[in-house]
CSV table of C-alpha atoms and ligand atoms in Angstrom, one decimal:
chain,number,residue,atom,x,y,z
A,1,UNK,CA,-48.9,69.3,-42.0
A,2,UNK,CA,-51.2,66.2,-41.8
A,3,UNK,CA,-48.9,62.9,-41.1
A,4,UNK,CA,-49.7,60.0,-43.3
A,5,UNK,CA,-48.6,56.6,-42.6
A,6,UNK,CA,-46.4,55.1,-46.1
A,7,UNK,CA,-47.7,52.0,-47.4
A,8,UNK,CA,-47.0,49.5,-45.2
A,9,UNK,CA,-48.6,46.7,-43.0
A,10,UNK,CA,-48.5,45.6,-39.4
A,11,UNK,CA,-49.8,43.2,-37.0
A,12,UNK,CA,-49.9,42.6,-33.4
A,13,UNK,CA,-47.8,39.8,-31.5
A,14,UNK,CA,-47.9,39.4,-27.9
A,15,UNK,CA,-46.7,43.0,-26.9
A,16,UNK,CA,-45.2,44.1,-29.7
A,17,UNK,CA,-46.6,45.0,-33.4
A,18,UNK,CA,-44.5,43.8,-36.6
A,19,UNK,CA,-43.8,46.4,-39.0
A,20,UNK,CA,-43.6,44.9,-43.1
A,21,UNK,CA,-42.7,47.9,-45.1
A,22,UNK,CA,-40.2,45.8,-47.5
A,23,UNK,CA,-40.6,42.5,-48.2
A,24,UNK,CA,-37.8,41.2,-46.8
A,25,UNK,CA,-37.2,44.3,-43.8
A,26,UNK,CA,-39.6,44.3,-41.1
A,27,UNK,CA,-39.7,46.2,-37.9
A,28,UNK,CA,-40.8,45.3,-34.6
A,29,UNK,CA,-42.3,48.2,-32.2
A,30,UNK,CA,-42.5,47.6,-28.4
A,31,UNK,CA,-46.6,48.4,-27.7
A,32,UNK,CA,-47.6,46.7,-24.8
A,33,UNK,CA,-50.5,49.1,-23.6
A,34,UNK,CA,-51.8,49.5,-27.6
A,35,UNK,CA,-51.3,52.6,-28.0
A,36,UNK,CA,-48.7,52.4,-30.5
A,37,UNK,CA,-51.2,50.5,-32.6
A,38,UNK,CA,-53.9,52.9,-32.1
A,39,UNK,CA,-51.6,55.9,-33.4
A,40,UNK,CA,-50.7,53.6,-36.4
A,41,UNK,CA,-54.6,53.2,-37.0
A,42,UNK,CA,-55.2,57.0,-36.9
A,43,UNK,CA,-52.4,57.9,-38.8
A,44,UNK,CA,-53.8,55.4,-41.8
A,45,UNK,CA,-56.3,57.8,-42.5
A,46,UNK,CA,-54.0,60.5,-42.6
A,47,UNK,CA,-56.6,63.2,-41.7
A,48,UNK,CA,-55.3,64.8,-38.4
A,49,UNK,CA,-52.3,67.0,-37.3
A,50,UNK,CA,-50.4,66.2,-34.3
A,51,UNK,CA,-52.9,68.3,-31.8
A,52,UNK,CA,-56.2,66.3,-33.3
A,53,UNK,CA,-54.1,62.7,-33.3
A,54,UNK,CA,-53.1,63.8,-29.4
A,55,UNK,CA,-56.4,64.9,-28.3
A,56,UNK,CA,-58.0,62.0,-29.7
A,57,UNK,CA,-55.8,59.3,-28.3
A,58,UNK,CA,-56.1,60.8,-25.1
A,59,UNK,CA,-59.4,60.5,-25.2
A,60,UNK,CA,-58.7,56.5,-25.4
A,61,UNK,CA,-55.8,56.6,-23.2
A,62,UNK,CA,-55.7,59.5,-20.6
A,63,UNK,CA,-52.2,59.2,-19.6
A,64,UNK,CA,-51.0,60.1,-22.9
A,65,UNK,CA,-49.1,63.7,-23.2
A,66,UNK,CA,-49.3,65.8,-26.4
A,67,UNK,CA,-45.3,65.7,-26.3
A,68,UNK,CA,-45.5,62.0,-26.3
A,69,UNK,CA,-47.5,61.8,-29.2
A,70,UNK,CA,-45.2,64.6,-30.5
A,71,UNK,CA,-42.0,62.3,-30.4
A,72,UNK,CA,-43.5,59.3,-31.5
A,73,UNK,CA,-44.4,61.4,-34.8
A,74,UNK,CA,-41.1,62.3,-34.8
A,75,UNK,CA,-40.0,58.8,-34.4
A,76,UNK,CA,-41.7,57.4,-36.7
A,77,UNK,CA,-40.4,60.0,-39.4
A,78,UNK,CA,-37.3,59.3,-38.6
A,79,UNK,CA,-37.5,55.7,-39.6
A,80,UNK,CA,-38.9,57.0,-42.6
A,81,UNK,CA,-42.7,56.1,-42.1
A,82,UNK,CA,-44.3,58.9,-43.0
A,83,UNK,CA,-45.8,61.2,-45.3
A,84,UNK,CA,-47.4,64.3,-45.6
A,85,UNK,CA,-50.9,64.0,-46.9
A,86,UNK,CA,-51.2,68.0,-47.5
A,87,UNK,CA,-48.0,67.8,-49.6
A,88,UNK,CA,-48.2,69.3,-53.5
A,89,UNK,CA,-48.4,66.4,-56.2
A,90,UNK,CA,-47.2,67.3,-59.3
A,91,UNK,CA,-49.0,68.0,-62.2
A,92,UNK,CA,-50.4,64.5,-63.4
A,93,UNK,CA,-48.8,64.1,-66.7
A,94,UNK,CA,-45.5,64.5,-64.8
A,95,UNK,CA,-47.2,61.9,-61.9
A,96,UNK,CA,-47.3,59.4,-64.9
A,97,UNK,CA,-43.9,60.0,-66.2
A,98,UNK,CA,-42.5,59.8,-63.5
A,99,UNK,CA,-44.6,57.6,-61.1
A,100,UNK,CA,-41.5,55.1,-60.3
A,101,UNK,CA,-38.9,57.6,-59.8
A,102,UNK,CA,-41.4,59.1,-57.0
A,103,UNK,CA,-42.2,55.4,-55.7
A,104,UNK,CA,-38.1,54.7,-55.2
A,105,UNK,CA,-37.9,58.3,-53.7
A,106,UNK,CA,-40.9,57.6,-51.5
A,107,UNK,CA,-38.9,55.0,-49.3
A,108,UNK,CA,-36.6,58.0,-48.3
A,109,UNK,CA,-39.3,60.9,-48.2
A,110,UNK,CA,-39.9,62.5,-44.9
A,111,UNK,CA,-42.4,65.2,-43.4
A,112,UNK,CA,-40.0,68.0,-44.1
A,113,UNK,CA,-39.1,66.5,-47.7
A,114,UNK,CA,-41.6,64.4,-49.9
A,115,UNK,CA,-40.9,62.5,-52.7
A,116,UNK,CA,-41.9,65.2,-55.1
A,117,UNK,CA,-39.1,67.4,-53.8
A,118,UNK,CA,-36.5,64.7,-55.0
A,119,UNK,CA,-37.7,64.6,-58.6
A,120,UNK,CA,-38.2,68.4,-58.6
A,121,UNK,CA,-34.1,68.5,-57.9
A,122,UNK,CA,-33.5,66.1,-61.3
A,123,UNK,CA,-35.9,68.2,-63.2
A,124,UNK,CA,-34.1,71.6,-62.0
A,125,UNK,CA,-30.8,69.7,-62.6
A,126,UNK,CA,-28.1,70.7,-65.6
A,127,UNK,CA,-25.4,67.7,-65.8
A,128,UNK,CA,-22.5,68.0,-68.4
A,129,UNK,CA,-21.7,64.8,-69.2
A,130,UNK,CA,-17.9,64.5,-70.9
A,131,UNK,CA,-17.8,61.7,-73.4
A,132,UNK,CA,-21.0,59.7,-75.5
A,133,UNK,CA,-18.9,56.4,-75.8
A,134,UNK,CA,-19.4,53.4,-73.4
A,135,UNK,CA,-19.6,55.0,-69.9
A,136,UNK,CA,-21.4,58.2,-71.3
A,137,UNK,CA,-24.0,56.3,-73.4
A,138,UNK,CA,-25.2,54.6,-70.5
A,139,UNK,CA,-25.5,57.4,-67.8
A,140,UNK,CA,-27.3,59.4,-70.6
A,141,UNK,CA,-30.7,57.0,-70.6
A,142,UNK,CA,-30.4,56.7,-67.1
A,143,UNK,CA,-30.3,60.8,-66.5
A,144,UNK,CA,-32.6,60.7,-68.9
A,145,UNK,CA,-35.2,58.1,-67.2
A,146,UNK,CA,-34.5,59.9,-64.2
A,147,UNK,CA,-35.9,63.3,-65.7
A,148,UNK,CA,-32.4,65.6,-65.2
A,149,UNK,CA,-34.0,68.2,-66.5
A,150,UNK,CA,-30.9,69.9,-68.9
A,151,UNK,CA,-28.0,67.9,-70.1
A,152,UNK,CA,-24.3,69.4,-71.6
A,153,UNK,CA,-23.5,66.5,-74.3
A,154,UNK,CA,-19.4,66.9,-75.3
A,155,UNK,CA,-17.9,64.4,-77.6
A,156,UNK,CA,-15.8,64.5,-81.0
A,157,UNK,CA,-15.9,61.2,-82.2
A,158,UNK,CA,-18.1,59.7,-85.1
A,159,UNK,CA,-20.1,56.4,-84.5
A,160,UNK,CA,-18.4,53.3,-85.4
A,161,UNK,CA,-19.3,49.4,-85.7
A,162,UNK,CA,-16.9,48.5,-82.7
A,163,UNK,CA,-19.3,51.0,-80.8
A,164,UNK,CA,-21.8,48.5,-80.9
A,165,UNK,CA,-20.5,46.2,-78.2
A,166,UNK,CA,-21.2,48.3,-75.3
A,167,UNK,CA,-23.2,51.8,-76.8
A,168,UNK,CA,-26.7,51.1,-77.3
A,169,UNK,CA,-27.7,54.6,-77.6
A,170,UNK,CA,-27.2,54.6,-81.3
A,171,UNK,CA,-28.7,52.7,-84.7
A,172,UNK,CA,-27.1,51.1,-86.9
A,173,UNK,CA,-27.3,53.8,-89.8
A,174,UNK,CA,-25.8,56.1,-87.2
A,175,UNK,CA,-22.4,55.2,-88.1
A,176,UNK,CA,-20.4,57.6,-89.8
A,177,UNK,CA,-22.1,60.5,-88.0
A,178,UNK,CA,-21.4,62.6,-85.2
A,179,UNK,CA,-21.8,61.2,-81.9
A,180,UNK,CA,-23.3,63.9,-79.8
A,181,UNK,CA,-25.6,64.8,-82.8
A,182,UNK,CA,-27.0,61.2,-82.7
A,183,UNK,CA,-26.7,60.8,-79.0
A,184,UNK,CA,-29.3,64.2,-78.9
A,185,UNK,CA,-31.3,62.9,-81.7
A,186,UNK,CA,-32.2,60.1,-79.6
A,187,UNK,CA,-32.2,61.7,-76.0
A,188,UNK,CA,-35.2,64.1,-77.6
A,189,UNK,CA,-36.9,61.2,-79.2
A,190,UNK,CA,-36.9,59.4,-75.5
A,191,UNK,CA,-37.8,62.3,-73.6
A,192,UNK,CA,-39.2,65.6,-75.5
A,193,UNK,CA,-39.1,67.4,-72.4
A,194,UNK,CA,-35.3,67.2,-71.6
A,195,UNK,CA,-32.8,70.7,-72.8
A,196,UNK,CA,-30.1,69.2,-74.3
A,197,UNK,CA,-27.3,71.2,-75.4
A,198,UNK,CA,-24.3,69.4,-77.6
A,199,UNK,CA,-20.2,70.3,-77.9
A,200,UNK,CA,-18.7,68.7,-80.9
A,201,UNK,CA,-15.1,68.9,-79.1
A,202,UNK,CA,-12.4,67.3,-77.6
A,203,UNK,CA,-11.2,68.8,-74.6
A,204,UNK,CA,-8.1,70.3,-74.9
A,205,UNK,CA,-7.7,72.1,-71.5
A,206,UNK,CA,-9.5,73.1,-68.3
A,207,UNK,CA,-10.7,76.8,-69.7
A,208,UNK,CA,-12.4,74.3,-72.0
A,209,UNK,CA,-13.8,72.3,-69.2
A,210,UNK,CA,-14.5,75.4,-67.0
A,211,UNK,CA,-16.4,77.0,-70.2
A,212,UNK,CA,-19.3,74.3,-70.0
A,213,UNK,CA,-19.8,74.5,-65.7
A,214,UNK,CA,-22.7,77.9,-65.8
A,215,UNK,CA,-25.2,76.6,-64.0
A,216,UNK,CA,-23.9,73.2,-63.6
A,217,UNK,CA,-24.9,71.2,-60.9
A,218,UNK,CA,-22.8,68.2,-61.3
A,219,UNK,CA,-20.9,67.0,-64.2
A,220,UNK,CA,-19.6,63.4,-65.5
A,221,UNK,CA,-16.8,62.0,-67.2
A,222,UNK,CA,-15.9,59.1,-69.6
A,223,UNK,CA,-13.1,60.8,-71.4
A,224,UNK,CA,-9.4,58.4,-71.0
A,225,UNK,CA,-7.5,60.7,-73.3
A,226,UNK,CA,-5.2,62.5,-73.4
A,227,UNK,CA,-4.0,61.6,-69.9
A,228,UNK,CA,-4.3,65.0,-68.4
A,229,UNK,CA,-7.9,65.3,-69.0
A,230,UNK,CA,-8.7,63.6,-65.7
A,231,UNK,CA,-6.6,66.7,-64.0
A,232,UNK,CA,-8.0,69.3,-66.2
A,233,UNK,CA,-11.7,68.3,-64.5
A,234,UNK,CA,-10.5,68.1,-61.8
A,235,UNK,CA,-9.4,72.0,-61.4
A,236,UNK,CA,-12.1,73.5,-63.1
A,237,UNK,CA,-14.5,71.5,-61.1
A,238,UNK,CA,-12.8,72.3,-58.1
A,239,UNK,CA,-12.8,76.2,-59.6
A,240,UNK,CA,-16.7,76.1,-60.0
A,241,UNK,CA,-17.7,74.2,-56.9
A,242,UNK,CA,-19.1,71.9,-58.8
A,243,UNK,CA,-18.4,67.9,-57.8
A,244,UNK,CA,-18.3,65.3,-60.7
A,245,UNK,CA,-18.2,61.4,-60.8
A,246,UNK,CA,-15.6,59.9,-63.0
A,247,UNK,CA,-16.2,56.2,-64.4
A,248,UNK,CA,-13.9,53.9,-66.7
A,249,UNK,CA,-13.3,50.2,-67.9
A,250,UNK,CA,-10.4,48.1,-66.5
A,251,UNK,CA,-9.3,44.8,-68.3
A,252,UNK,CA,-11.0,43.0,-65.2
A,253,UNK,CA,-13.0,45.2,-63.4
A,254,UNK,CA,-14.6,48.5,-63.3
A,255,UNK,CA,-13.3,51.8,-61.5
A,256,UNK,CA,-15.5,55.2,-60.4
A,257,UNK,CA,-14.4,58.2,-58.2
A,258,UNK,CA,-15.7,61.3,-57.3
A,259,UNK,CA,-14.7,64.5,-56.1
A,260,UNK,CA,-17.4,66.8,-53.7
A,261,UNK,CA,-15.3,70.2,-53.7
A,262,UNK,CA,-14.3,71.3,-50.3
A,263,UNK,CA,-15.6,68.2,-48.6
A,264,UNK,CA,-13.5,65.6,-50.3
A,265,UNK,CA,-9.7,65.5,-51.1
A,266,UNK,CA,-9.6,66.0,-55.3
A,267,UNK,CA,-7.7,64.1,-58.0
A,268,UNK,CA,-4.4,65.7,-57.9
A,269,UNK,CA,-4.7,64.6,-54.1
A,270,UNK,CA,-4.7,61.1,-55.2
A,271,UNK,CA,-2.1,61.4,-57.9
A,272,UNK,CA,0.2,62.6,-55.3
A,273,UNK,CA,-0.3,60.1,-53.0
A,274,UNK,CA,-0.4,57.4,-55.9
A,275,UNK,CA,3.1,58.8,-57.1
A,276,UNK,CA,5.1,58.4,-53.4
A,277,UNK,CA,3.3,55.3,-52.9
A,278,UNK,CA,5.3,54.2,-56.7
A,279,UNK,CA,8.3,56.0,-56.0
A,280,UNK,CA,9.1,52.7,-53.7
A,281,UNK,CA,11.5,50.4,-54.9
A,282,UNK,CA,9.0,47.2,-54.7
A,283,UNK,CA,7.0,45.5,-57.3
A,284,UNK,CA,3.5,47.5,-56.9
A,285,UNK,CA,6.3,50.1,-57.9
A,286,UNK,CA,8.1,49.0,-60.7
A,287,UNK,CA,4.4,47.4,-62.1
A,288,UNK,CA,3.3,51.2,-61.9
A,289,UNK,CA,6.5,52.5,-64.0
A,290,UNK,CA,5.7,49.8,-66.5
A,291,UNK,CA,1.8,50.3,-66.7
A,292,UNK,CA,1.9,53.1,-69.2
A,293,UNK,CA,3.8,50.8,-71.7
A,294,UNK,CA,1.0,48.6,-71.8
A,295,UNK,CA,-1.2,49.4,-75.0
A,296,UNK,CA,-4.8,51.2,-74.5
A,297,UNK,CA,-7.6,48.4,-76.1
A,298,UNK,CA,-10.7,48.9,-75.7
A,299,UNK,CA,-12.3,45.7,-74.3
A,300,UNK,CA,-15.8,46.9,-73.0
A,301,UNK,CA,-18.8,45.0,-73.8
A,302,UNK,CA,-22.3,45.4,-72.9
A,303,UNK,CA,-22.6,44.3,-69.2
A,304,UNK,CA,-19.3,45.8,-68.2
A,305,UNK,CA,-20.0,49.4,-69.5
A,306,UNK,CA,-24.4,48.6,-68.4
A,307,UNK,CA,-22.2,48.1,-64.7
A,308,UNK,CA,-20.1,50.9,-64.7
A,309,UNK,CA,-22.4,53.3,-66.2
A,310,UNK,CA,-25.3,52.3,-64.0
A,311,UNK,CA,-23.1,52.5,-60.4
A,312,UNK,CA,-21.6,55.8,-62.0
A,313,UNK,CA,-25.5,57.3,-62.5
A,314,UNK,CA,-26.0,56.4,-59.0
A,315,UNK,CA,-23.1,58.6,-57.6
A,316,UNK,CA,-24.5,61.2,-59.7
A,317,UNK,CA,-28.2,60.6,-58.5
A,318,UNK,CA,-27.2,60.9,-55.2
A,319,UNK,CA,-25.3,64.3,-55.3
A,320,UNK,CA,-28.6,65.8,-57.8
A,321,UNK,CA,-31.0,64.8,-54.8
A,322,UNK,CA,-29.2,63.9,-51.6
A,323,UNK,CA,-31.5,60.6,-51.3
A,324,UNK,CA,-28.1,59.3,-49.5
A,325,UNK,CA,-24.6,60.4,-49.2
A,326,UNK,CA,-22.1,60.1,-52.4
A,327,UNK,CA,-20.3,57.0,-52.0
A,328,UNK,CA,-17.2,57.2,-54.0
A,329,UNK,CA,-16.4,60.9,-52.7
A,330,UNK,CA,-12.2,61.0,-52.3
A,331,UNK,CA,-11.8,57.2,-52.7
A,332,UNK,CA,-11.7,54.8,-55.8
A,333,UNK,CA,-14.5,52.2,-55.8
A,334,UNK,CA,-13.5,48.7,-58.1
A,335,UNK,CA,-16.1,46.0,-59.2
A,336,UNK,CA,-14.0,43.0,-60.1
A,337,UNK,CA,-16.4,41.3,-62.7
A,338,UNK,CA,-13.6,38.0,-61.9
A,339,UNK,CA,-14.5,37.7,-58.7
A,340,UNK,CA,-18.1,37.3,-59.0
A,341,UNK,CA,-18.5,41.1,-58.7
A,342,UNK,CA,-16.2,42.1,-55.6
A,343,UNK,CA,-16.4,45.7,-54.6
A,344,UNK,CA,-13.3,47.0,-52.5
A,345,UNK,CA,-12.6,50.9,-52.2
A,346,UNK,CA,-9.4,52.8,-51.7
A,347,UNK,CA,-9.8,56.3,-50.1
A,348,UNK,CA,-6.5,58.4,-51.0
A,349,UNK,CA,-5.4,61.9,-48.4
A,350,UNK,CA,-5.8,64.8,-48.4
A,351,UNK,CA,-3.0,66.6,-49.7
A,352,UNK,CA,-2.2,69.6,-47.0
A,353,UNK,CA,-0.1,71.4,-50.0
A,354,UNK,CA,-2.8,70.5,-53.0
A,355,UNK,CA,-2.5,73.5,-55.3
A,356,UNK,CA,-6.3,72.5,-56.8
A,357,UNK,CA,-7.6,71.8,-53.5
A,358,UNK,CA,-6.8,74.9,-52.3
A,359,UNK,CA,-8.5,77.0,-54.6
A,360,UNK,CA,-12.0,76.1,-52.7
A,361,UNK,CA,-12.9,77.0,-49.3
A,362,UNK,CA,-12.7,73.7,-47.2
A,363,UNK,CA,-16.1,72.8,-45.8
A,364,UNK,CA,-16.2,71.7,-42.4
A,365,UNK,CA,-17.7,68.5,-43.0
A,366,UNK,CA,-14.8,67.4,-44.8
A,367,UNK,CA,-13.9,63.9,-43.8
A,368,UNK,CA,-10.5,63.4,-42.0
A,369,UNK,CA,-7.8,62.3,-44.4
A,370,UNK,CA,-7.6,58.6,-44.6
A,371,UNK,CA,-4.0,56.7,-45.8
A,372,UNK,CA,-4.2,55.5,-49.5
A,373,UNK,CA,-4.2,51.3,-49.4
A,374,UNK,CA,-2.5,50.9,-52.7
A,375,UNK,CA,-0.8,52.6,-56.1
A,376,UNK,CA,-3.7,53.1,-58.5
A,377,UNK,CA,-2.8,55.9,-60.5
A,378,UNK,CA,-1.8,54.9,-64.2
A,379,UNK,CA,-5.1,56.3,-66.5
A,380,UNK,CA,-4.8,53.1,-68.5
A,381,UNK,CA,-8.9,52.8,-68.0
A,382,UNK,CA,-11.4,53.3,-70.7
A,383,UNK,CA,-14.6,54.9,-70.9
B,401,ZN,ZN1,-6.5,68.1,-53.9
């Protein structure tokens, strides 16, 4: 392994050196005798291992240890500094395609896991994404842009002019024709290279769900009806061990979950806790009771389902590669698009007696159960 510095710049003030690596994040390094500065200098070229770079600052500075130069390597990896300059590219057609996916993956490469390692993940990937409409025609191009290598496409519905507001994956002499067909049609044109398999369905249960999880590594969901489909995921996700990220459309703002199996509590967890919280006599109560009277319109345009379908693709791109930890794991995240865009979450328990949750083995990283803020469990949403 030869360290490489990232591209970044620095320069000397007083005793320290300033670090630019963003353009509005800097870092400042305490280097009073130099020495810090030197190691940067060598580690530029990236043409030494850890012995050469400590022989040869010794020879500039004899008090410096090879263990010293040793942590300051593993310093500087840990603030994400450094690269490997022996590390595999890939094959250069691939560099091309997907030279800014490796740039944004380079900020969180490391020694032990360069760039190429995250893309690698999306092009091993298989996503089943439930649902071509609003939510599921936007997380499509961006799986697709992000090269997820095999893609499970379910949807029964044929493409109509109200479509138009918010699903910009189809033409206009699309309409009248199936949805996944299309959605394929076009997913093939973008990218040739992508495996995309298509289930002209509706789901009806979660043997049907369960049926599309071989070799899944995550899946996603737009679907809003019927109601149960959000619980019928939910258990054959948690059956598979596969996690998925749920997305939808609320009048005012948008709403996404997701559920890691085994290290986050599930869906039927947050039903639960959603139905005691409504059980109360107060208004939050007797709003909930009245919710499902209110009639399911689609209002979705273009920015709102661009919004939700973009922060849902991040969830998922962050379970395929592990660049950073899911966000939205056991707790519903809102966007309010009234309030200039005002993100608030609400984690829901645990439930001890979960019948879903119990058919996975818990993981010990599973966070501690955290009390549900509010009632949010009426599926009035849209995808
Ligand atoms: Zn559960």
């Amino acid at each position: 392994m030869i360290p490489k510095l990232k591209e970044l710049t620095w320069e000397r003030a007083a005793d320290e050196i300033v670090v630019a690596f963003d353009p509005t994040e800097q870092l400042v390094l305490a280097d009073p005798s130099g020495q810090v500065e030197a190691l940067f200098g060598l580690l530029r070229e990236g043409t030494r291992d850890t012995d050469q770079l400590a022989r040869e600052l010794a020879g500039r500075y004899p008090d410096v240890t090879a263990d010293e130069v040793e942590s300051a390597i593993e310093a500087l990896d840990e603030l994400r500094l450094l690269d490997d300059a022996q590390r595999m590219p890939l094959p250069a057609a691939q560099a091309e395609r997907y030279f800014s996916n490796l740039a944004f993956f380079d900020t969180f490469a490391s020694l032990e896991r360069p760039a190429e390692h995250f893309q690698q993940r999306l092009l091993d990937a298989h996503v089943v994404v439930l649902g071509a409409g609003g939510l599921g025609s936007t997380v499509l191009m961006n799986l697709a842009g992000l090269g997820v290598g095999r893609l499970t496409l379910l949807d029964d519905d044929l493409v109509e002019p109200r479509n138009f507001a918010r699903q910009f994956l189809y033409a206009h002499a699309d309409i009248g024709t199936s949805k996944v067909e299309r959605a394929a049609a076009r997913l093939e044109a973008f990218d040739p290279a992508l495996r995309i398999r298509t289930v002209k369905s509706r789901v009806r249960g979660a043997a049907e769900v369960a049926s599309l999880l071989d070799g899944a590594d995550l899946l996603v969901t737009g679907i809003d009806r019927p109601t149960e489909v959000d619980l019928w995921v939910n258990e054959a996700c948690l059956a598979a061990g596969v996690p998925y990220v749920r997305g939808a459309m609320l009048p005012t703002r948008v709403i996404y979950w997701s559920v890691d199996p085994g290290r986050s509590a599930c869906y039927a967890c947050a039903l639960r806790a959603d139905a005691e919280s409504a059980a109360g006599s107060g208004t939050a109560g007797v709003a909930r009771r009245l919710a499902p009277e209110l009639p399911t319109i689609n209002r979705g345009i273009g920015p709102v389902a661009s919004l939700i379908g973009s922060l849902v693709a991040m969830e998922a791109l962050r379970y395929l590669t592990g660049f950073a930890a899911p966000v939205a794991a056991g707790r519903f995240r809102l966007v309010d698009f009234r309030a200039g865009l005002a993100e608030t979450e609400q984690p829901w328990p645990r439930d001890p007696d979960c019948a879903a949750c119990a058919s996975v083995p818990e993981s010990p990283s599973l966070r501690a159960a955290q009390p549900a803020s509010s009632a949010l469990g009426s599926p009035m949403w849209t995808g």
